[in-house]
Short mmCIF file of C-alpha atoms in Angstrom, two decimals:
data_model
loop_
_atom_site.label_atom_id
_atom_site.label_comp_id
_atom_site.label_asym_id
_atom_site.label_seq_id
_atom_site.Cartn_x
_atom_site.Cartn_y
_atom_site.Cartn_z
CA PRO A 116 181.01 3.99 107.19
CA GLY A 117 183.35 2.79 104.51
CA GLY A 118 182.09 4.97 101.67
CA HIS A 119 182.70 8.51 100.43
CA GLY A 120 182.05 11.73 102.24
CA GLY A 121 178.83 13.65 102.55
CA GLY A 122 175.40 12.09 102.85
CA MET A 123 175.25 8.33 102.44
CA THR A 124 173.49 6.89 99.40
CA ASN A 125 171.15 3.90 99.58
CA GLU A 126 173.90 1.79 98.03
CA GLN A 127 176.37 2.85 100.73
CA LEU A 128 173.85 2.17 103.50
CA ALA A 129 173.14 -1.28 102.09
CA HIS A 130 176.88 -1.93 101.86
CA GLU A 131 177.41 -1.02 105.50
CA LEU A 132 174.52 -3.21 106.65
CA LEU A 133 175.98 -6.14 104.71
CA LEU A 134 179.35 -5.69 106.41
CA ASP A 135 177.98 -4.97 109.88
CA LYS A 136 174.56 -6.24 110.97
CA ASP A 137 174.64 -3.79 113.90
CA PHE A 138 175.55 -0.78 111.75
CA ARG A 139 173.95 2.47 112.89
CA LEU A 140 174.23 6.05 111.74
CA ASP A 141 175.62 8.45 114.31
CA GLU A 142 175.06 12.12 115.08
CA LYS A 143 177.57 13.00 112.37
CA ALA A 144 175.08 11.81 109.73
CA GLY A 145 176.83 8.51 109.29
CA MET A 146 180.34 9.92 109.36
CA SER A 147 182.97 7.75 110.98
CA ASP A 148 186.14 8.61 112.88
CA ASP A 149 188.01 8.05 109.60
CA LYS A 150 186.66 11.45 108.50
CA LEU A 151 188.06 13.33 111.48
CA VAL A 152 189.67 16.04 109.33
CA HIS A 153 186.46 16.64 107.37
CA THR A 154 184.51 16.68 110.65
CA LYS A 155 186.84 19.31 112.12
CA ILE A 156 186.43 21.50 109.05
CA ARG A 157 182.65 21.20 109.24
CA GLU A 158 182.66 22.01 112.96
CA THR A 159 184.87 25.06 112.33
CA PHE A 160 182.40 26.44 109.78
CA GLU A 161 179.47 25.74 112.11
CA ARG A 162 181.19 27.54 114.98
CA ALA A 163 181.86 30.52 112.71
CA PHE A 164 178.15 30.58 111.77
CA TRP A 165 176.98 30.66 115.39
CA GLU A 166 179.52 33.35 116.26
CA SER A 167 178.24 35.50 113.39
CA LEU A 168 174.68 34.91 114.62
CA VAL A 169 175.69 36.23 118.05
CA GLU A 170 176.99 39.35 116.29
CA ASP A 171 173.65 39.72 114.46
CA LEU A 172 171.77 39.78 117.78
CA SER A 173 174.34 42.00 119.52
CA THR A 174 174.10 44.92 117.12
CA LEU A 175 171.81 47.92 117.61
CA PRO A 176 169.28 47.36 116.23
CA PRO A 177 169.61 43.54 116.10
CA THR A 178 169.48 41.71 112.76
CA TYR A 179 166.96 38.85 112.84
CA ALA A 180 167.04 37.45 109.28
CA ARG A 181 169.30 34.47 110.03
CA VAL A 182 167.62 33.77 113.37
CA LEU A 183 164.29 33.47 111.55
CA SER A 184 165.98 31.18 109.03
CA VAL A 185 167.18 28.90 111.86
CA LEU A 186 163.71 28.79 113.42
CA SER A 187 162.23 27.93 110.02
CA GLU A 188 164.78 25.12 109.62
CA ILE A 189 163.87 23.75 113.05
CA LYS A 190 160.16 23.84 112.22
CA THR A 191 160.61 22.19 108.81
CA GLY A 192 162.93 19.54 110.29
CA ILE A 193 160.46 18.54 112.99
CA GLN A 194 157.51 18.53 110.58
CA SER A 195 159.37 16.25 108.17
CA LEU A 196 159.92 13.78 111.02
CA THR A 197 156.35 13.87 112.38
CA GLU A 198 154.25 13.19 109.29
CA GLY A 199 151.01 11.57 110.49
CA HIS A 200 151.74 12.36 114.15
CA PRO A 201 150.34 15.08 116.46
CA GLU A 202 153.74 16.76 116.89
CA LYS A 203 153.50 18.12 113.32
CA GLU A 204 150.51 20.30 114.12
CA ARG A 205 151.91 21.14 117.53
CA ILE A 206 155.25 22.48 116.22
CA GLY A 207 153.36 24.52 113.63
CA ALA A 208 151.54 26.30 116.43
CA VAL A 209 154.69 26.75 118.56
CA ILE A 210 156.84 28.15 115.74
CA ASP A 211 154.32 30.46 114.06
CA MET A 212 156.68 32.32 111.75
CA ASP A 213 154.20 35.07 110.89
CA LYS A 214 153.48 35.75 114.56
CA ILE A 215 157.17 35.68 115.54
CA THR A 216 158.13 37.98 112.64
CA GLU A 217 155.45 40.49 113.66
CA GLN A 218 156.57 40.40 117.30
CA LEU A 219 160.14 41.11 116.22
CA ARG A 220 159.03 43.94 113.98
CA GLN A 221 157.18 45.53 116.91
CA ASP A 222 160.04 44.76 119.32
CA LYS A 223 157.68 42.73 121.53
CA LEU A 224 159.59 39.42 121.60
CA THR A 225 161.35 39.70 124.95
CA PHE A 226 164.26 37.60 126.14
CA VAL A 227 161.94 35.74 128.55
CA ALA A 228 159.57 35.06 125.63
CA CYS A 229 162.54 33.58 123.69
CA GLU A 230 163.28 31.25 126.60
CA ASN A 231 159.64 30.14 126.71
CA LEU A 232 159.64 29.57 122.93
CA ILE A 233 162.67 27.30 123.16
CA ASN A 234 161.10 25.48 126.11
CA ASP A 235 157.96 24.79 124.05
CA ILE A 236 160.07 23.47 121.15
CA VAL A 237 161.94 21.18 123.56
CA GLY A 238 158.58 19.94 124.81
CA VAL A 239 157.71 18.82 121.27
CA LEU A 240 161.07 17.04 120.96
CA LEU A 241 160.51 15.22 124.26
CA SER A 242 157.14 14.05 122.97
CA MET A 243 158.89 12.67 119.87
CA HIS A 244 161.44 10.84 122.04
CA GLU A 245 158.63 9.22 124.01
CA ARG A 246 156.73 8.17 120.90
CA MET A 247 159.91 6.65 119.43
CA ARG A 248 160.67 4.92 122.73
CA SER A 249 164.06 6.58 123.10
CA PRO A 250 164.55 7.01 126.87
CA GLU A 251 168.28 7.71 126.53
CA ARG A 252 167.66 10.44 123.98
CA ARG A 253 164.99 11.94 126.22
CA LYS A 254 167.41 11.94 129.12
CA GLU A 255 170.07 13.66 126.98
CA THR A 256 167.65 16.34 125.78
CA VAL A 257 166.35 17.08 129.29
CA SER A 258 169.87 17.31 130.71
CA ASN A 259 171.18 19.50 127.89
CA TRP A 260 168.20 21.84 128.02
CA GLU A 261 168.50 22.26 131.78
CA ALA A 262 172.13 23.36 131.33
CA VAL A 263 171.34 25.74 128.47
CA ARG A 264 168.25 27.15 130.18
CA SER A 265 170.29 27.88 133.28
CA LYS A 266 172.69 29.95 131.13
CA MET A 267 169.75 31.81 129.59
CA GLN A 268 168.38 32.68 133.01
CA GLU A 269 171.80 33.91 134.14
CA ALA A 270 172.14 36.03 130.98
CA ALA A 271 168.76 37.71 131.56
CA SER A 272 170.38 40.25 133.91
CA LEU A 273 173.53 40.72 131.79
CA ASP A 274 174.32 42.78 128.68
CA GLN A 275 172.91 42.34 125.19
CA GLU A 276 175.85 40.23 123.92
CA ALA A 277 175.47 37.77 126.81
CA ARG A 278 171.76 37.40 126.03
CA ALA A 279 172.52 36.98 122.33
CA ARG A 280 175.08 34.27 123.08
CA ALA A 281 172.65 32.42 125.38
CA THR A 282 169.89 32.60 122.76
CA CYS A 283 172.16 31.23 120.03
CA GLY A 284 173.28 28.46 122.37
CA ALA A 285 169.65 27.46 122.86
CA LEU A 286 168.93 27.47 119.11
CA GLU A 287 172.06 25.38 118.49
CA LEU A 288 170.89 22.87 121.09
CA VAL A 289 167.47 22.54 119.45
CA LEU A 290 168.97 22.03 115.99
CA ASP A 291 171.28 19.37 117.42
CA ARG A 292 168.33 17.57 119.04
CA VAL A 293 166.33 17.69 115.80
CA HIS A 294 169.29 16.08 114.06
CA ALA A 295 169.48 13.41 116.77
CA VAL A 296 165.82 12.53 116.15
CA ARG A 297 166.52 12.42 112.41
CA VAL A 298 169.35 9.93 113.02
CA ASP A 299 167.13 7.82 115.30
CA THR A 300 164.41 7.78 112.66
CA ALA A 301 166.89 6.66 110.01
CA ASN A 302 168.28 3.95 112.30
CA ASN A 303 164.78 2.63 112.99
CA LYS A 304 164.24 2.36 109.24
CA LEU A 305 167.60 0.65 108.79
CA LYS A 306 166.70 -1.85 111.49
CA ALA A 307 163.44 -2.62 109.71
CA ILE A 308 165.03 -3.21 106.30
CA ALA A 309 168.18 -4.98 107.55
CA PRO A 310 166.75 -8.51 107.09
CA VAL A 311 165.84 -7.73 103.47
CA ILE A 312 169.27 -6.23 102.82
CA ARG A 313 171.02 -9.27 104.28
CA GLU A 314 169.00 -11.53 101.98
CA HIS A 315 169.16 -9.50 98.76
CA GLY A 316 171.95 -6.97 99.37
CA VAL A 317 174.67 -8.70 97.36
CA GLU A 318 172.47 -8.85 94.26
CA TYR A 319 171.44 -5.24 94.87
CA GLU A 320 175.09 -4.15 94.99
CA LYS A 321 175.93 -6.22 91.90
CA SER A 322 173.13 -4.63 89.89
CA HIS A 323 174.13 -1.11 90.94
CA PHE A 324 177.71 -1.71 89.84
CA VAL A 325 176.60 -3.09 86.47
CA LYS A 326 174.32 -0.08 85.90
CA LYS A 327 177.22 2.30 86.55
CA LEU A 328 179.37 0.39 84.06
CA GLU A 329 176.61 0.41 81.44
CA LYS A 330 176.07 4.16 81.85
CA ASN A 331 179.84 4.76 81.58
CA LEU A 332 179.84 6.34 85.03
CA ILE A 333 182.81 4.14 85.88
CA THR A 334 185.26 1.86 84.09
CA LEU A 335 187.36 -1.06 85.29
CA ASP A 336 190.66 0.58 84.36
CA ARG A 337 191.95 1.04 87.90
CA THR A 338 190.81 -2.45 88.92
CA LYS A 339 192.69 -3.97 85.97
CA LEU A 340 195.79 -1.92 86.81
CA TRP A 341 195.56 -3.05 90.44
CA VAL A 342 195.39 -6.74 89.48
CA THR A 343 198.08 -6.47 86.80
CA HIS A 344 200.47 -4.72 89.16
CA THR A 345 199.83 -7.39 91.81
CA LEU A 346 200.59 -10.20 89.34
CA CYS A 347 203.75 -8.47 88.15
CA ASP A 348 204.93 -8.14 91.73
CA ILE A 349 204.22 -11.83 92.32
CA VAL A 350 206.31 -12.77 89.26
CA LEU A 351 209.14 -10.33 89.83
CA THR A 352 209.56 -11.21 93.51
CA SER A 353 209.02 -14.94 92.93
CA ASP A 354 206.24 -14.89 95.52
CA PRO A 355 205.72 -18.55 96.51
CA ARG A 356 202.03 -18.14 97.36
CA VAL A 357 200.86 -18.47 93.77
CA VAL A 358 202.37 -19.42 90.40
CA VAL A 359 201.21 -16.96 87.76
CA ALA A 360 202.06 -19.46 85.02
CA ASP A 361 199.35 -21.74 86.50
CA LEU A 362 196.57 -19.14 86.39
CA PRO A 363 195.29 -20.32 82.96
CA LYS A 364 194.25 -23.54 84.71
CA GLY A 365 191.51 -21.46 86.32
CA LYS A 366 191.87 -22.76 89.87
CA PRO A 367 189.59 -20.71 92.18
CA GLU A 368 192.07 -21.05 95.05
CA ASP A 369 194.80 -19.37 92.96
CA PHE A 370 192.50 -16.50 92.02
CA GLU A 371 191.60 -16.11 95.71
CA VAL A 372 195.27 -15.90 96.72
CA VAL A 373 195.88 -13.18 94.11
CA LEU A 374 192.86 -11.22 95.35
CA TYR A 375 193.92 -11.37 99.00
CA ILE A 376 197.49 -10.35 98.14
CA ALA A 377 196.06 -7.43 96.14
CA MET A 378 193.78 -6.42 99.04
CA VAL A 379 196.63 -6.32 101.56
CA ASN A 380 198.92 -4.46 99.14
CA LEU A 381 196.17 -1.91 98.54
CA ILE A 382 195.87 -1.30 102.28
CA ALA A 383 199.63 -1.12 102.84
CA ASP A 384 200.48 1.01 99.79
CA TYR A 385 197.45 3.34 99.78
CA PRO A 386 197.17 5.88 98.25
CA ASN A 387 200.06 5.07 95.91
CA TRP A 388 199.09 1.49 95.09
CA GLY A 389 199.96 0.17 91.67
CA GLY A 390 203.27 2.01 91.76
CA LEU A 391 201.62 5.35 90.93
CA GLN A 392 201.34 8.64 92.77
CA ARG A 393 197.64 9.21 93.34
CA GLY A 394 195.25 11.71 94.85
CA ALA A 395 194.17 13.92 91.94
CA SER A 396 190.57 13.09 92.77
CA GLU A 397 188.59 10.96 95.22
CA GLU A 398 187.75 8.50 92.45
CA ASP A 399 191.45 8.00 91.67
CA LEU A 400 192.26 6.76 95.16
CA VAL A 401 191.04 3.15 94.94
CA PRO A 402 190.06 0.53 92.33
CA GLU A 403 186.48 0.90 91.11
CA THR A 404 185.44 -2.33 92.83
CA MET A 405 186.59 -0.94 96.20
CA MET A 406 185.06 2.56 96.03
CA LEU A 407 182.40 1.88 98.67
CA ASP A 408 185.20 1.14 101.13
CA LEU A 409 187.36 4.22 100.56
CA LEU A 410 187.15 5.52 104.14
CA ARG A 411 187.62 2.05 105.55
CA ILE A 412 190.75 1.61 103.41
CA LYS A 413 192.12 4.90 104.76
CA ALA A 414 191.55 3.75 108.33
CA LEU A 415 193.07 0.32 107.72
CA ASN A 416 196.10 1.94 106.08
CA MET A 417 196.68 3.87 109.31
CA HIS A 418 196.29 0.70 111.36
CA PHE A 419 198.69 -1.22 109.12
CA HIS A 420 201.42 1.40 109.41
CA THR A 421 200.82 1.70 113.14
CA ASP A 422 201.54 -2.04 113.35
CA VAL A 423 204.70 -1.64 111.27
CA VAL A 424 206.06 1.37 113.18
CA SER A 425 205.25 -0.32 116.52
CA SER A 426 207.24 -3.37 115.46
CA VAL A 427 210.16 -1.22 114.29
CA ILE A 428 210.31 0.50 117.69
CA LEU A 429 210.25 -2.85 119.49
CA VAL A 430 212.87 -4.49 117.24
CA THR A 431 215.18 -1.51 117.65
CA ALA A 432 214.62 -1.31 121.41
CA GLU A 433 215.34 -5.01 121.83
CA ALA A 434 218.60 -4.76 119.88
CA GLN A 435 219.67 -1.75 121.95
CA CYS A 436 218.78 -3.47 125.21
CA LEU A 437 220.89 -6.48 124.26
CA LEU A 438 223.76 -4.19 123.35
CA ASN A 439 223.71 -1.85 126.33
CA ILE A 440 222.12 -3.59 129.34
CA LYS A 441 224.28 -6.42 130.63
CA ASP A 442 222.08 -7.45 133.58
CA ALA A 443 219.78 -10.05 132.00
CA SER A 444 217.04 -9.67 134.62
CA LEU A 445 216.98 -5.88 134.38
CA ARG A 446 217.10 -6.06 130.58
CA SER A 447 214.12 -8.43 130.49
CA ASP A 448 212.07 -6.30 132.89
CA LEU A 449 212.77 -3.05 131.05
CA PHE A 450 212.05 -4.48 127.61
CA LYS A 451 208.79 -5.99 128.86
CA ALA A 452 207.87 -2.51 130.11
CA VAL A 453 208.73 -1.06 126.69
CA GLN A 454 206.46 -3.64 125.03
CA ASP A 455 203.62 -2.62 127.36
CA VAL A 456 204.18 1.06 126.58
CA VAL A 457 204.10 0.52 122.82
CA VAL A 458 201.01 -1.71 122.95
CA LYS A 459 199.11 0.76 125.16
CA ASN A 460 200.37 3.87 123.35
CA PRO A 461 200.56 2.89 119.67
CA PRO A 462 202.54 5.38 117.61
CA LYS A 463 201.09 7.65 114.97
CA PRO A 464 202.75 6.41 111.77
CA ASN A 465 203.65 9.92 110.61
CA ASN A 466 204.66 11.19 114.04
CA PRO A 467 205.76 8.40 116.41
CA ARG A 468 207.83 10.66 118.66
CA VAL A 469 205.46 10.45 121.64
CA THR A 470 205.69 6.64 121.74
CA ILE A 471 209.46 6.77 121.24
CA ARG A 472 209.76 9.25 124.10
CA LEU A 473 207.70 7.00 126.38
CA ALA A 474 209.94 4.07 125.50
CA MET A 475 213.01 6.19 126.31
CA ASN A 476 211.51 7.05 129.70
CA VAL A 477 211.43 3.34 130.49
CA LEU A 478 214.94 2.60 129.17
CA GLN A 479 216.57 5.44 131.13
CA ARG A 480 216.53 3.17 134.18
CA GLY A 481 219.09 0.91 132.50
CA MET A 482 221.01 3.15 130.07
CA THR A 483 223.27 6.16 130.32
CA GLN A 484 222.19 9.41 128.66
CA THR A 485 224.66 8.79 125.83
CA MET A 486 223.16 5.35 125.24
CA LEU A 487 219.63 6.79 125.35
CA ASP A 488 220.49 9.50 122.82
CA ALA A 489 221.98 6.92 120.45
CA CYS A 490 218.97 4.62 120.92
CA GLN A 491 216.47 7.42 120.28
CA ASN A 492 218.34 8.59 117.19
CA LEU A 493 218.35 5.05 115.84
CA MET A 494 214.62 4.62 116.51
CA GLU A 495 213.82 7.89 114.77
CA LYS A 496 215.91 6.75 111.81
CA ASN A 497 214.40 3.26 111.64
CA VAL A 498 210.75 4.36 111.77
CA LYS A 499 211.18 6.24 108.48
CA LYS A 500 209.71 4.43 105.49
CA SER A 501 213.04 4.66 103.69
CA SER A 502 214.87 2.61 106.33
CA ALA A 503 215.86 -1.02 105.82
CA VAL A 504 214.24 -1.99 109.14
CA HIS A 505 210.91 -0.38 108.20
CA ASN A 506 211.05 -2.08 104.80
CA ALA A 507 211.71 -5.50 106.37
CA MET A 508 208.90 -5.13 108.91
CA THR A 509 206.50 -3.92 106.21
CA LYS A 510 207.11 -7.16 104.28
CA ILE A 511 206.60 -9.23 107.40
CA PHE A 512 203.35 -7.50 108.33
CA LYS A 513 202.04 -7.75 104.79
CA ARG A 514 202.38 -11.52 105.22
CA VAL A 515 200.79 -11.38 108.67
CA TRP A 516 197.81 -9.38 107.40
CA TYR A 517 197.44 -11.69 104.40
CA HIS A 518 197.26 -14.84 106.54
CA LEU A 519 194.96 -13.29 109.15
CA VAL A 520 192.60 -12.03 106.45
CA LYS A 521 192.61 -15.27 104.48
CA ASP A 522 193.13 -17.96 107.14
CA LYS A 523 192.68 -16.15 110.49
CA THR A 524 196.04 -17.51 111.66
CA VAL A 525 199.65 -16.31 111.75
CA PRO A 526 201.90 -19.19 110.66
CA ALA A 527 205.49 -19.39 111.84
CA THR A 528 206.53 -18.79 108.23
CA CYS A 529 205.61 -15.12 108.67
CA ASN A 530 208.78 -14.82 110.78
CA VAL A 531 207.33 -12.26 113.18
CA PRO A 532 210.11 -11.29 115.61
CA GLU A 533 209.38 -12.63 119.08
CA CYS A 534 209.62 -9.13 120.51
CA ALA A 535 206.80 -7.92 118.22
CA LYS A 536 204.33 -10.73 118.93
CA PRO A 537 202.46 -8.79 121.68
CA LEU A 538 201.22 -6.57 118.82
CA LEU A 539 199.35 -9.44 117.18
CA VAL A 540 196.26 -9.10 119.40
CA GLU A 541 195.54 -5.64 117.98
CA VAL A 542 196.65 -6.70 114.50
CA ALA A 543 194.01 -9.44 114.56
CA LYS A 544 191.34 -6.83 115.34
CA HIS A 545 192.48 -4.62 112.48
CA THR A 546 192.56 -7.45 109.96
CA GLY A 547 189.09 -8.60 111.01
CA SER A 548 187.64 -5.54 109.30
CA LEU A 549 189.57 -6.22 106.09
CA ALA A 550 188.55 -9.89 106.19
CA ALA A 551 184.87 -8.87 106.23
CA VAL A 552 185.44 -6.45 103.34
CA ALA A 553 187.36 -9.02 101.30
CA LEU A 554 184.74 -11.72 101.80
CA HIS A 555 181.87 -9.44 100.82
CA ASN A 556 183.78 -7.85 97.95
CA LYS A 557 184.54 -11.29 96.56
CA LYS A 558 180.84 -12.21 96.63
CA VAL A 559 179.94 -9.12 94.62
CA HIS A 560 182.81 -9.18 92.11
CA VAL A 561 184.13 -12.77 91.97
CA THR A 562 183.26 -13.37 88.30
CA ARG A 563 184.67 -9.98 87.33
CA TYR A 564 187.87 -10.58 89.29
CA ASN A 565 188.37 -14.06 87.83
CA ASP A 566 188.16 -12.69 84.27
CA ILE A 567 190.52 -9.81 85.04
CA ILE A 568 193.05 -12.03 86.84
CA LYS A 569 193.03 -14.63 84.06
CA THR A 570 193.38 -12.01 81.30
CA ALA A 571 196.21 -10.22 83.11
CA GLY A 572 197.91 -13.55 83.85
CA ASP A 573 197.70 -14.61 80.19
CA ALA A 574 199.26 -11.31 79.09
CA ILE A 575 202.15 -11.68 81.55
CA ASN A 576 202.72 -15.34 80.65
CA LYS A 577 203.01 -14.49 76.93
CA GLN A 578 206.15 -12.43 77.50
CA PRO A 579 209.39 -13.13 79.38
CA PRO A 580 209.22 -12.28 83.12
CA ALA A 581 211.85 -9.54 82.68
CA ALA A 582 209.54 -7.80 80.21
CA ALA A 583 206.59 -7.87 82.58
CA ALA A 584 207.24 -4.31 83.66
CA ARG A 585 204.86 -3.24 86.38
CA PRO A 586 202.44 -0.48 85.37
CA GLY A 587 203.54 2.83 86.82
CA ALA A 588 207.00 1.70 87.92
CA ASP A 589 209.91 3.99 87.11
CA PRO A 590 212.69 2.76 84.76
CA ALA A 591 215.24 2.23 87.55
CA LYS A 592 212.84 0.07 89.53
CA GLN A 593 211.86 -1.84 86.39
CA GLU A 594 215.52 -2.57 85.66
CA ALA A 595 215.98 -3.92 89.18
CA ALA A 596 212.75 -5.88 88.88
CA SER A 597 213.89 -7.37 85.59
CA ALA A 598 217.11 -8.53 87.22
CA MET A 599 215.09 -10.12 90.03
CA ALA A 600 212.79 -11.79 87.52
CA GLY A 601 215.72 -13.64 85.97
CA LYS A 602 216.60 -15.36 89.24
CA LYS A 603 215.64 -18.87 90.22
CA ARG A 604 212.17 -19.18 91.79
CA ALA A 605 212.26 -18.80 95.59
CA SER A 606 211.77 -21.79 97.82
CA PRO A 607 208.22 -22.31 99.21
CA GLU A 608 207.17 -20.09 102.08
CA GLY A 609 208.39 -21.66 105.26
CA ASP A 610 211.94 -22.56 104.19
CA ASP A 611 214.79 -20.88 106.03
CA THR A 612 215.95 -19.27 102.79
CA LYS A 613 215.18 -15.54 102.62
CA SER A 614 215.20 -13.14 99.72
CA ASN A 615 218.42 -11.15 99.34
CA GLU A 616 216.54 -7.96 100.06
CA GLU A 617 215.18 -9.15 103.40
CA SER A 618 218.55 -10.59 104.42
CA LEU A 619 220.22 -7.28 103.65
CA ALA A 620 217.57 -5.46 105.65
CA LYS A 621 218.17 -7.60 108.71
CA LYS A 622 221.94 -7.24 108.37
CA ARG A 623 221.50 -3.49 108.08
CA MET A 624 219.37 -3.44 111.22
CA MET A 625 221.99 -5.30 113.25
CA THR A 626 224.79 -3.17 111.78
CA ASP A 627 222.99 0.04 112.75
CA SER A 628 222.34 -1.30 116.25
CA ALA A 629 225.96 -2.28 116.67
CA ALA A 630 227.13 1.08 115.37
CA ALA A 631 224.84 2.90 117.78
CA GLY A 632 226.10 0.78 120.64
CA SER A 633 229.71 1.43 119.70
CA SER A 634 228.99 5.13 119.59
CA SER A 635 227.37 5.07 123.03
CA LYS A 636 230.41 3.37 124.56
CA SER A 637 233.02 5.59 122.94
#
């Protein structure tokens, strides 16, 4: 999902259904791959719990308090999912807590009896699968129980710790299957209400947002900062896509351009959008109007910087191939292989060394070791966010993302290097998610955004461009921005004229490549 961690609220569920008609919760209680770190932490704690439960059953005499607690949780979970169905009464008879507690007290609950108890619980779960018409779930449960039961039967002739471990494995399996049924039940409910959500969901989301504003649970401070910073950037960089001085005319198309620029900048600059260092709290990470998409923004940020770093590797590799491989046919074949490697093995933005190493493995067929070392060093330098090449490619891919989100096309004016164009297939997939978010977000907040954009535009237009200091920017950057603001407005997007900054970046890239080549030949 796109929202915050933990259990999903009704508002978050409605939001997901509006963005994805096929949205379904998964076994992680709606958690997406974006929450991998949180998932790992949760799994670590769960593993520690089961290990401690094994210790409880391995001691002499065994400690049963937490085992009884797990059985009670299983019983309660199944009963909550079987209201009005025969399985509720059936599980009550199978997990008779008073009877089980008495058997434990008298030391009469044998290991074989434990196996039979678990088997009876699984039988109730299979009945639930059948009633809910979930053949795949039933197949999973049968297969998993066969594997676990086999381990229990093997442990029967082993020591107490082995039997304890097998018993805990069986209890863990049952809890997992109860959770799977809970997810299936929730998904069936989501499927039933999806048509209503699609018809009334936007109004539902609007009303929830208004209620939070009225109760002072949220403000619009971060949203206003986000818009203001975007407009200041547009003025100070003479962005040709919109004229801030024209915003008072109230043209919807101008407001839309500002919003899409802001969306892409939020993705690219997260979490430090608006020129500020962020992260003090979850709520501080995104504008208030984007809070339901926090996890999605995190994921898209990773995708964006994967695109940028991939392009940096390709641009650098191409320059090095031109410099060091004289055979045109060999050079073409090797660089094509490098492109394939980068597309199939996209780099991790914060640690692209694996992809760089794979690219080097390809290039070693046409370069000496000295050339390879120089090429690798240059790649590792260029993929850093502080490099001129990374900065230039970030600007290019911000334009690419903007046009794909807004227009679903990549115009030639984006100036994507030919060598990086194989990346655009994946880029289009990434931007598709942001396009859906932007379209929906605009439906919910369009009136609010228009007022904020117009107010911020009026404030900027009432003072000289040099004084329109971006919120959060440091004095040195503001001084540079003021100098930029005094320059003549840039030519419309599409002219051959480039900003001085981009021209310098490209010159720097070629200078670095030439220097590396000279070093490799010396």
